[in-house]
């Protein structure tokens, strides 16, 4: 049996490594990042300069105009100059707005394309992972990587990073301007901000763990839901609804607890920093007023240190204080999004970092034909068009070896886990054109044998070997090997598309006529033509509108159109009634004629004409021979075929 499925992919990678990986993706848009930086600098600069202009506006215009108006002096000239200042401020802020708009547009483009690259890499990695990976992990949990985790990453890239960068630059600019206005008040601001940062650090650490647990719980719940939806018929037949509800309730409760913790820490951070900023603002206003009074009485170093405070300076400084608190508050609020995205990114990269399917095979499968060489002898020559003849191409000297279909299992021992062996010393010799049947009770190792032949799993070194036309199976590239094999599985899978496209899946270059012939061979043509749109009928939901038998007929037609040199039938007729099976028996025999065929069957009537029947039990070959030989032996096969157990007395 393959490994038991899990709903998790282990512990996530460390945060520093995850950030480094994200930066690598960001590095592909260097030119656009430069434009983003310029837009942020312009926007932040406009905001900083606009705040600084409060000082001259109050000191040079508002206060003098109030005094002049109180004493009856004309204020027309000052009002004109003040109007020009206001127009300049308006233009400054318009430039900042345009820069902010450009920044948002650029970041939207970067984030969508970055996520395009991430999803592409994620899907490409999934395509390269071995079957054992899918056997060990639920589909729903893997799907959450493409949905919840990438959405969290998208939100961080499109919104959080621009705001963090803008806020960071604003904080630096404000710091510089605050030092220019008053070094003493700046030190006081830094002191209060240090306390705020310490508080953010404590909350942020707890929030990171909470968001990581939340993402993990989401994946587990998705995996469970996916399993339950796929197994609805089984659930209803066995009245499993109460148990399913209880399991869902437990997983849902775990998600609620994790989500509550994440949202609690995330929700606390913003209000805490905002309230701290209000307290900070009040303290700065009081201290600045005291310093201004002291500055009116004394001069010298103290006057420089406090910044020669006046009403305009205090107003500008308080504006910077408020502006300083706002980006800090925004950064703390966006920290939740960052932590959520990093947790999702860790899970995405955990898959991208999974070890892909190893393929050290060098032999390729090519079309070939026979031609005379210079010495007048017949030899194989590679053809770049279809010839109906196949050959293995040796990469060392480009020599060709005819593809005959001879398969040998030479003392093969295998287990999905080293401590639990599934196959014990298996020896099979399938000569070209032979029909080999594998029979036995459930769990005897039949499907595992086929998994080794298709290289879904590889035989460990020192545990025997499998050869194909005399070539070690591991020396043949998996693409070439699987190209030479046609397989019809018990559990068929149909893709969304027309019936014609699903049959042609076995050979994308097949003509419509070849598709029709394959359907006739599989006895599927009759029911297909009775559908509303015939071969153009669209299949959805894995062929939910078709019966299981009809789906299996399409799978047989798919194998027929592939026209493979070696055919594997894994319970290919298990969902077909006996009458239909007899109708397609000749077609199946025609399909297997001249091909090496491996047939797994519980319905033993389908393997009576096999050249060799191999009986497996607990991973051991206990009997082998033709149907008549095994019936005469009255052993395990006789019992499986007739249902009559032979006693020692007989």
XYZ file of C-alpha atoms in Angstrom:
650
model
C 0.000 0.000 0.000
C 1.272 3.529 -0.738
C 2.077 5.836 2.191
C -0.853 7.147 4.226
C -1.892 10.658 3.202
C -1.093 13.552 5.467
C -2.672 16.993 5.738
C 0.561 18.855 6.392
C 3.971 19.283 4.852
C 5.986 19.437 8.036
C 7.441 22.464 9.728
C 7.796 25.588 7.588
C 11.159 26.999 6.611
C 12.694 29.844 8.626
C 11.457 33.365 8.043
C 14.808 34.800 6.894
C 15.092 32.209 4.137
C 11.512 32.863 3.063
C 12.131 36.606 2.822
C 15.249 35.889 0.772
C 13.243 33.773 -1.646
C 10.622 36.496 -2.049
C 13.382 39.040 -2.716
C 14.698 36.769 -5.480
C 11.324 36.914 -7.213
C 11.196 40.670 -6.691
C 14.631 41.029 -8.277
C 13.198 40.134 -11.689
C 11.577 43.594 -11.862
C 14.594 45.780 -11.015
C 13.813 48.580 -13.492
C 10.226 48.859 -12.250
C 11.392 48.851 -8.643
C 13.570 51.875 -9.419
C 10.506 53.712 -10.716
C 8.584 52.654 -7.620
C 11.341 54.046 -5.397
C 11.315 57.334 -7.306
C 7.527 57.635 -6.939
C 7.716 56.886 -3.218
C 10.539 59.399 -2.733
C 8.561 62.107 -4.558
C 5.387 61.322 -2.618
C 7.170 61.228 0.746
C 9.193 64.344 -0.103
C 6.052 66.269 -0.996
C 4.486 65.283 2.328
C 7.600 66.220 4.318
C 8.079 69.592 2.633
C 4.374 70.366 2.957
C 4.535 69.770 6.719
C 7.671 71.905 7.071
C 5.944 74.820 5.321
C 3.628 75.066 8.332
C 6.469 76.832 10.195
C 6.994 79.745 7.726
C 3.233 79.923 7.113
C 2.596 80.574 10.813
C 5.728 82.558 11.714
C 6.067 84.637 8.526
C 2.460 85.138 7.486
C -0.320 84.163 9.894
C 1.090 85.708 13.122
C 2.355 88.904 11.393
C -1.005 89.303 9.586
C -2.904 88.855 12.879
C -0.683 91.440 14.593
C -0.936 93.843 11.633
C -4.703 93.489 11.488
C -4.936 94.088 15.254
C -2.891 97.311 14.961
C -4.804 98.535 11.855
C -1.885 98.061 9.420
C -2.473 96.904 5.796
C -2.034 93.143 5.174
C -2.631 93.061 1.394
C 0.989 92.365 0.419
C 1.350 89.654 3.054
C -1.907 88.033 1.920
C -0.671 87.966 -1.679
C 2.585 86.291 -0.633
C 0.638 83.922 1.579
C -1.593 83.015 -1.405
C 1.481 82.209 -3.495
C 2.696 79.951 -0.691
C -0.645 78.152 -0.626
C -0.572 77.677 -4.414
C 2.936 76.222 -4.117
C 1.725 73.831 -1.400
C -1.217 72.799 -3.607
C 1.090 72.063 -6.565
C 3.410 70.164 -4.227
C 0.593 67.937 -2.984
C -0.710 67.360 -6.536
C 2.731 66.105 -7.532
C 2.651 63.828 -4.461
C -0.779 62.477 -5.449
C 0.425 61.688 -8.994
C 3.516 59.965 -7.609
C 1.328 57.934 -5.232
C -0.934 56.890 -8.128
C 2.089 55.864 -10.210
C 3.457 53.906 -7.273
C 0.195 51.975 -6.841
C -0.070 51.163 -10.537
C 3.510 49.938 -10.735
C 3.135 47.810 -7.620
C -0.062 46.283 -8.966
C 1.776 45.268 -12.146
C 4.757 43.917 -10.225
C 2.671 41.960 -7.705
C 0.442 40.281 -10.310
C 3.407 39.266 -12.450
C 5.379 38.129 -9.414
C 2.492 35.902 -8.327
C 2.240 34.640 -11.895
C 5.850 33.481 -11.596
C 5.256 31.952 -8.160
C 2.196 30.018 -9.309
C 4.021 28.890 -12.445
C 6.975 27.604 -10.414
C 4.608 25.957 -7.948
C 2.648 24.176 -10.666
C 5.802 23.190 -12.540
C 7.196 21.685 -9.348
C 3.981 19.756 -8.744
C 4.283 18.355 -12.265
C 7.795 17.113 -11.456
C 7.042 15.547 -8.088
C 6.853 11.751 -7.859
C 3.597 9.875 -7.406
C 4.587 8.979 -3.856
C 4.285 12.679 -2.938
C 0.617 12.726 -4.000
C 0.040 9.410 -2.276
C 1.210 10.990 0.982
C -0.629 14.347 0.859
C -4.265 15.304 0.433
C -5.306 17.200 -2.663
C -7.261 19.848 -0.761
C -4.258 20.694 1.393
C -2.160 21.132 -1.755
C -4.869 23.231 -3.398
C -4.742 25.672 -0.491
C -1.241 26.634 -1.699
C -2.759 28.020 -4.904
C -5.613 29.815 -3.123
C -5.193 30.934 0.481
C -1.405 31.092 0.531
C -0.970 32.876 -2.803
C -3.779 35.306 -1.930
C -1.954 36.218 1.272
C 1.234 36.754 -0.728
C -0.658 38.854 -3.298
C -2.055 41.135 -0.619
C 1.400 41.670 0.832
C 2.954 42.442 -2.555
C 0.232 44.755 -3.870
C -0.599 46.655 -0.678
C 1.664 45.935 2.258
C 5.107 46.336 0.694
C 4.323 49.725 -0.948
C 2.909 51.002 2.333
C 5.822 49.661 4.337
C 8.365 51.189 1.982
C 6.542 54.503 1.873
C 6.109 54.516 5.650
C 9.760 53.618 6.204
C 10.983 56.398 3.940
C 8.556 58.837 5.558
C 9.818 57.903 9.023
C 13.443 58.522 7.961
C 12.560 61.879 6.371
C 10.547 62.934 9.403
C 13.450 62.014 11.671
C 15.761 64.288 9.701
C 13.285 67.177 9.745
C 12.599 66.722 13.469
C 16.323 66.896 14.258
C 16.527 70.107 12.230
C 13.620 71.622 14.163
C 14.528 70.430 17.692
C 17.162 67.800 18.691
C 15.842 67.691 22.267
C 12.266 66.966 21.280
C 13.551 64.398 18.780
C 15.313 62.492 21.579
C 12.086 62.541 23.566
C 10.165 61.170 20.564
C 12.745 58.398 20.070
C 12.507 57.452 23.730
C 8.743 57.008 23.569
C 9.022 55.215 20.225
C 11.504 52.744 21.746
C 8.841 51.722 24.243
C 6.291 51.370 21.450
C 8.705 49.220 19.406
C 9.322 46.900 22.338
C 5.592 46.435 22.693
C 5.229 45.775 18.949
C 8.056 43.237 19.092
C 6.350 41.225 21.831
C 2.958 41.287 20.120
C 4.518 40.615 16.692
C 6.283 37.453 17.849
C 3.072 36.002 19.230
C 1.200 37.126 16.125
C 3.685 35.371 13.794
C 3.180 32.033 15.540
C -0.581 32.531 15.545
C -0.741 33.290 11.811
C 1.463 30.298 11.006
C -0.868 28.026 12.989
C -3.857 29.635 11.256
C -2.504 28.904 7.769
C -1.749 25.308 8.749
C -5.285 24.865 10.094
C -6.735 26.265 6.857
C -4.801 23.681 4.845
C -5.946 20.838 7.105
C -9.586 21.920 6.856
C -9.378 22.226 3.050
C -7.870 18.748 2.831
C -10.665 17.277 4.944
C -13.405 19.047 2.951
C -11.896 17.801 -0.317
C -11.929 14.224 0.961
C -15.494 14.486 2.212
C -16.803 15.963 -1.055
C -15.124 13.222 -3.099
C -16.488 10.553 -0.790
C -20.073 11.780 -0.415
C -21.589 8.580 -1.792
C -19.605 6.461 0.636
C -20.508 8.769 3.531
C -24.216 8.542 2.771
C -24.228 4.795 2.135
C -22.592 4.054 5.497
C -24.434 6.815 7.411
C -21.130 8.435 8.230
C -22.599 11.946 8.369
C -22.472 12.295 12.187
C -18.838 11.163 12.283
C -17.924 13.456 9.372
C -19.635 16.367 11.124
C -17.756 15.607 14.326
C -14.398 15.474 12.525
C -15.219 18.677 10.658
C -16.266 20.339 13.909
C -12.920 19.410 15.489
C -10.914 20.775 12.553
C -13.142 23.820 12.326
C -12.651 24.416 16.050
C -8.876 24.228 15.583
C -9.165 26.823 12.820
C -11.409 28.997 14.992
C -8.928 28.895 17.867
C -5.963 29.591 15.566
C -7.859 32.307 13.674
C -9.062 33.947 16.877
C -5.535 34.033 18.238
C -4.155 35.458 14.986
C -6.873 38.093 14.659
C -6.644 38.963 18.365
C -2.934 39.697 18.244
C -3.355 41.379 14.869
C -6.279 43.481 16.109
C -4.516 44.516 19.296
C -1.403 45.835 17.594
C -3.069 48.734 15.764
C -5.070 50.185 18.678
C -2.123 49.816 21.055
C 0.229 51.760 18.788
C -2.443 54.374 18.015
C -3.185 55.019 21.678
C 0.513 55.134 22.482
C 0.932 57.697 19.702
C -1.828 59.862 21.246
C -0.050 59.773 24.597
C 3.212 60.597 22.855
C 1.596 63.552 21.057
C 0.309 65.009 24.347
C 3.695 64.611 26.053
C 5.533 66.305 23.154
C 3.041 69.224 23.121
C 3.441 69.845 26.864
C 7.245 69.534 26.857
C 7.563 71.704 23.730
C 5.468 74.447 25.338
C 7.674 74.373 28.444
C 10.815 74.506 26.270
C 9.410 77.457 24.318
C 8.800 79.394 27.573
C 12.335 78.533 28.776
C 13.731 79.526 25.405
C 12.082 82.947 25.695
C 14.042 83.548 28.913
C 17.438 82.041 28.131
C 19.768 81.759 25.176
C 22.921 79.860 24.284
C 23.341 76.077 24.156
C 19.947 75.342 25.736
C 18.295 77.507 23.138
C 20.052 75.555 20.338
C 19.342 72.219 21.969
C 15.644 72.889 22.282
C 15.669 74.339 18.787
C 14.803 77.971 19.547
C 11.192 76.933 19.764
C 8.408 79.197 18.620
C 4.777 78.616 17.741
C 5.501 77.795 14.101
C 8.251 75.353 15.005
C 6.090 73.635 17.611
C 3.186 73.376 15.158
C 5.455 71.883 12.483
C 7.107 69.538 14.990
C 3.751 68.325 16.307
C 2.660 67.727 12.724
C 5.798 65.627 12.205
C 5.088 63.831 15.481
C 1.621 62.955 14.257
C 3.015 62.043 10.853
C 5.721 59.997 12.588
C 3.150 58.014 14.543
C 0.925 57.373 11.547
C 3.474 55.448 9.432
C 4.589 53.571 12.558
C 0.959 52.644 13.200
C 0.496 51.632 9.568
C 3.649 49.522 9.689
C 2.419 47.743 12.814
C -0.980 47.112 11.228
C 0.596 45.846 8.014
C 2.773 43.527 10.091
C -0.248 41.218 10.334
C -0.428 40.988 6.556
C 3.320 40.405 6.354
C 3.217 37.614 8.933
C 0.241 35.996 7.215
C 1.945 36.225 3.812
C 5.243 34.863 5.135
C 3.422 31.903 6.662
C 1.768 31.254 3.292
C 5.026 31.772 1.392
C 6.784 29.272 3.658
C 4.162 26.693 2.742
C 4.484 27.496 -0.975
C 8.268 27.249 -0.916
C 8.005 24.024 1.082
C 6.493 22.445 -2.042
C 8.825 24.202 -4.477
C 11.739 22.867 -2.413
C 10.394 19.309 -2.445
C 12.763 16.889 -4.137
C 11.537 16.383 -7.675
C 11.221 13.037 -9.369
C 14.694 11.659 -10.046
C 15.297 10.524 -13.599
C 18.803 9.431 -14.475
C 17.677 7.428 -17.492
C 19.438 8.236 -20.733
C 17.861 5.875 -23.251
C 15.173 7.508 -25.398
C 12.454 5.994 -27.585
C 12.517 6.920 -31.272
C 10.777 5.938 -34.484
C 12.927 3.743 -36.685
C 13.014 1.754 -39.921
C 15.331 -0.809 -41.446
C 17.708 0.180 -44.234
C 20.853 -1.245 -45.814
C 24.157 0.183 -44.725
C 27.249 0.610 -46.891
C 28.093 -3.057 -46.406
C 24.673 -4.101 -47.642
C 23.471 -5.273 -44.224
C 20.110 -4.337 -42.782
C 20.243 -2.045 -39.768
C 17.933 0.246 -37.848
C 17.906 3.935 -38.773
C 16.200 6.665 -36.768
C 13.204 8.264 -38.425
C 11.750 11.667 -37.624
C 8.322 10.632 -38.881
C 6.036 7.857 -37.683
C 6.954 4.425 -38.996
C 5.123 2.105 -36.620
C 8.481 0.705 -35.518
C 10.183 1.762 -32.281
C 13.771 1.604 -31.106
C 15.756 2.456 -27.985
C 18.456 5.014 -28.638
C 21.689 4.620 -26.679
C 22.998 8.111 -25.817
C 26.582 6.889 -25.581
C 27.011 5.995 -29.265
C 23.564 6.834 -30.724
C 23.115 3.171 -31.610
C 19.567 1.815 -31.908
C 18.144 -1.279 -30.287
C 14.775 -2.605 -31.480
C 11.900 -2.127 -29.069
C 10.422 -5.617 -28.620
C 8.609 -5.392 -25.304
C 10.559 -7.952 -23.309
C 10.200 -7.205 -19.597
C 12.095 -9.035 -16.856
C 11.701 -8.715 -13.088
C 14.918 -10.155 -11.703
C 14.579 -11.000 -7.979
C 12.873 -7.720 -7.137
C 12.212 -6.836 -3.502
C 10.429 -3.603 -2.657
C 8.673 -1.748 0.154
C 7.158 1.730 0.296
C 8.901 1.958 3.654
C 12.203 0.172 4.328
C 10.794 -1.506 7.420
C 7.728 -2.882 5.596
C 8.465 -4.980 2.496
C 5.576 -5.316 0.033
C 7.157 -7.484 -2.704
C 9.493 -10.372 -1.953
C 11.938 -11.758 -4.532
C 9.660 -11.263 -7.558
C 10.798 -12.919 -10.800
C 8.771 -12.394 -13.994
C 9.848 -12.902 -17.596
C 7.428 -11.367 -20.103
C 8.604 -12.241 -23.600
C 7.596 -9.998 -26.511
C 3.903 -10.350 -27.282
C 3.111 -12.324 -24.137
C 0.046 -11.686 -22.028
C 0.957 -11.807 -18.338
C -1.858 -11.849 -15.795
C -1.347 -10.862 -12.167
C -3.989 -12.203 -9.823
C -4.368 -12.449 -6.081
C -6.319 -11.082 -3.188
C -6.410 -7.389 -2.330
C -3.088 -6.163 -0.976
C -1.086 -8.996 -2.512
C 1.206 -6.625 -4.450
C -0.298 -6.591 -7.957
C -0.578 -2.809 -8.319
C 2.815 -2.317 -6.655
C 4.352 -4.501 -9.365
C 2.861 -2.207 -12.017
C 4.010 0.887 -10.087
C 7.575 -0.398 -10.403
C 7.194 -1.126 -14.120
C 5.943 2.424 -14.779
C 8.644 3.821 -12.458
C 6.143 5.555 -10.235
C 8.448 4.026 -7.645
C 12.002 2.786 -8.250
C 13.543 -0.444 -7.073
C 16.166 0.358 -4.409
C 19.754 -0.445 -5.272
C 20.676 -3.973 -4.259
C 17.042 -5.154 -4.253
C 17.006 -6.743 -7.672
C 16.385 -5.075 -11.012
C 13.910 -4.725 -13.850
C 15.047 -4.808 -17.467
C 13.203 -3.731 -20.577
C 14.544 -5.283 -23.781
C 17.724 -6.023 -21.875
C 18.118 -2.419 -20.711
C 17.979 -1.660 -16.991
C 14.717 0.167 -16.364
C 16.505 2.968 -14.483
C 18.650 3.607 -17.575
C 15.562 4.462 -19.642
C 14.247 7.995 -19.281
C 10.840 8.076 -17.632
C 9.348 10.022 -20.518
C 10.513 7.392 -23.019
C 9.456 4.521 -20.768
C 5.953 5.863 -20.218
C 5.641 6.675 -23.895
C 6.094 2.976 -24.589
C 3.409 2.000 -22.076
C -0.339 2.286 -22.420
C -2.277 1.994 -19.185
C -5.932 1.607 -18.321
C -6.554 2.019 -14.607
C -9.424 0.858 -12.466
C -10.082 4.418 -11.275
C -10.352 6.377 -14.491
C -9.927 10.131 -14.673
C -11.534 12.277 -17.331
C -10.579 15.891 -17.884
C -12.880 18.838 -18.520
C -13.345 18.954 -22.290
C -15.071 17.079 -25.086
C -15.161 13.295 -25.350
C -13.058 13.619 -28.497
C -10.376 15.531 -26.565
C -10.427 13.018 -23.711
C -9.831 10.086 -26.070
C -7.164 12.040 -27.955
C -5.393 12.576 -24.619
C -3.671 9.264 -25.314
C -2.206 10.640 -28.553
C -2.483 14.386 -29.149
C -1.562 13.910 -32.823
C -4.339 11.398 -33.501
C -6.762 12.259 -36.304
C -10.519 12.234 -35.837
C -10.678 8.953 -37.760
C -8.179 7.364 -35.384
C -10.276 8.585 -32.443
C -13.401 6.986 -33.944
C -11.581 3.688 -34.595
C -10.249 3.611 -31.036
C -13.761 4.222 -29.668
C -15.149 1.405 -31.829
C -12.396 -0.915 -30.652
C -13.331 -0.148 -27.035
C -17.054 -0.537 -27.846
C -17.604 3.090 -26.806
C -18.662 4.458 -30.204
C -22.287 3.358 -29.813
C -23.038 5.173 -26.548
C -20.983 8.224 -27.582
C -23.048 8.772 -30.727
C -26.254 8.589 -28.689
C -25.175 11.558 -26.562
C -26.617 14.985 -27.396
C -23.471 16.216 -29.138
C -21.741 12.922 -29.767
C -17.976 13.207 -29.668
C -18.287 16.933 -29.010
C -20.165 16.374 -25.751
C -18.391 18.306 -22.992
C -17.394 16.339 -19.900
C -17.177 18.068 -16.533
C -16.697 16.909 -12.960
C -14.557 13.906 -13.960
C -17.349 12.622 -16.204
C -20.050 12.791 -13.536
C -22.782 12.644 -16.213
C -21.482 9.256 -17.436
C -21.710 5.885 -15.757
C -18.586 4.292 -14.304
C -18.644 1.716 -17.097
C -18.847 4.406 -19.777
C -15.940 6.268 -18.200
C -13.891 3.077 -18.259
C -14.721 2.485 -21.923
C -13.374 5.948 -22.702
C -10.201 5.105 -20.768
C -9.790 1.960 -22.882
C -10.330 4.014 -26.040
C -7.689 6.469 -24.806
C -5.194 3.599 -24.486
C -6.182 2.255 -27.896
C -5.544 5.554 -29.673
C -2.106 5.730 -28.024
C -1.207 2.468 -29.795
C 1.529 1.612 -27.249
C 4.088 -1.211 -27.635
C 3.328 -2.433 -24.086
C -0.132 -2.444 -22.547
C -1.070 -2.443 -18.852
C -4.666 -3.166 -17.842
C -5.294 -2.589 -14.145
C -8.826 -3.908 -13.582
C -9.722 -2.292 -16.915
C -13.107 -4.031 -17.151
C -14.035 -4.021 -13.455
C -16.869 -1.517 -13.969
C -18.240 -3.091 -17.146
C -21.054 -5.592 -17.096
C -20.427 -9.130 -18.323
C -22.415 -8.628 -21.544
C -20.501 -5.485 -22.493
C -17.267 -7.169 -21.523
C -17.911 -9.956 -24.007
C -18.573 -7.383 -26.704
C -15.215 -5.702 -26.204
C -13.275 -8.906 -25.542
C -12.358 -9.284 -29.192
C -11.416 -5.631 -29.359
C -9.222 -5.990 -26.284
C -7.601 -9.100 -27.730
C -6.997 -7.198 -30.944
C -5.521 -4.315 -28.960
C -3.172 -6.652 -27.076
C -2.195 -8.686 -30.132
C 1.531 -8.411 -30.797
C 2.011 -6.373 -27.647
C 3.435 -7.368 -24.300
C 0.510 -7.048 -21.930
C 0.196 -7.024 -18.165
C -3.309 -7.609 -16.893
C -4.470 -7.208 -13.303
C -7.863 -8.739 -12.767
C -10.087 -9.920 -9.954
C -12.604 -11.208 -12.492
C -10.565 -14.237 -13.485
C -12.654 -15.059 -16.537
C -10.853 -12.181 -18.289
C -7.411 -13.796 -17.944
C -8.134 -17.375 -18.999
C -6.287 -16.892 -22.283
C -3.188 -15.332 -20.666
C 0.151 -16.882 -21.636
C 1.144 -16.932 -17.991
C -0.884 -16.311 -14.863
C 1.072 -15.249 -11.790
C -0.611 -15.652 -8.419
C 0.563 -13.241 -5.710
C -0.085 -13.506 -2.002
C 1.386 -11.115 0.597
C 4.005 -10.008 -1.927
C 5.169 -13.538 -2.803
C 4.637 -15.424 -6.050
C 2.981 -18.620 -4.873
C 1.832 -20.033 -8.229
C 2.435 -19.510 -11.911
C 1.352 -21.139 -15.147
C -1.468 -21.193 -17.667
C -5.118 -21.313 -16.681
C -5.400 -25.055 -17.314
C -2.172 -25.809 -15.443
C -3.244 -23.832 -12.375
C -6.739 -25.349 -12.361
C -5.200 -28.801 -12.526
C -2.867 -27.932 -9.655
C -5.908 -27.125 -7.483
C -4.069 -24.509 -5.456
C -4.738 -20.892 -4.632
C -5.769 -19.981 -8.199
C -8.224 -22.873 -8.276
C -9.813 -21.529 -5.094
C -9.950 -17.973 -6.450
C -11.466 -19.171 -9.726
C -13.985 -21.684 -8.420
C -14.459 -20.632 -4.812
C -13.874 -24.253 -3.758
C -11.185 -24.784 -1.152
C -9.164 -27.984 -1.547
C -8.471 -30.009 1.594
C -5.448 -32.195 2.234
C -7.593 -35.328 1.878
C -8.306 -34.421 -1.738
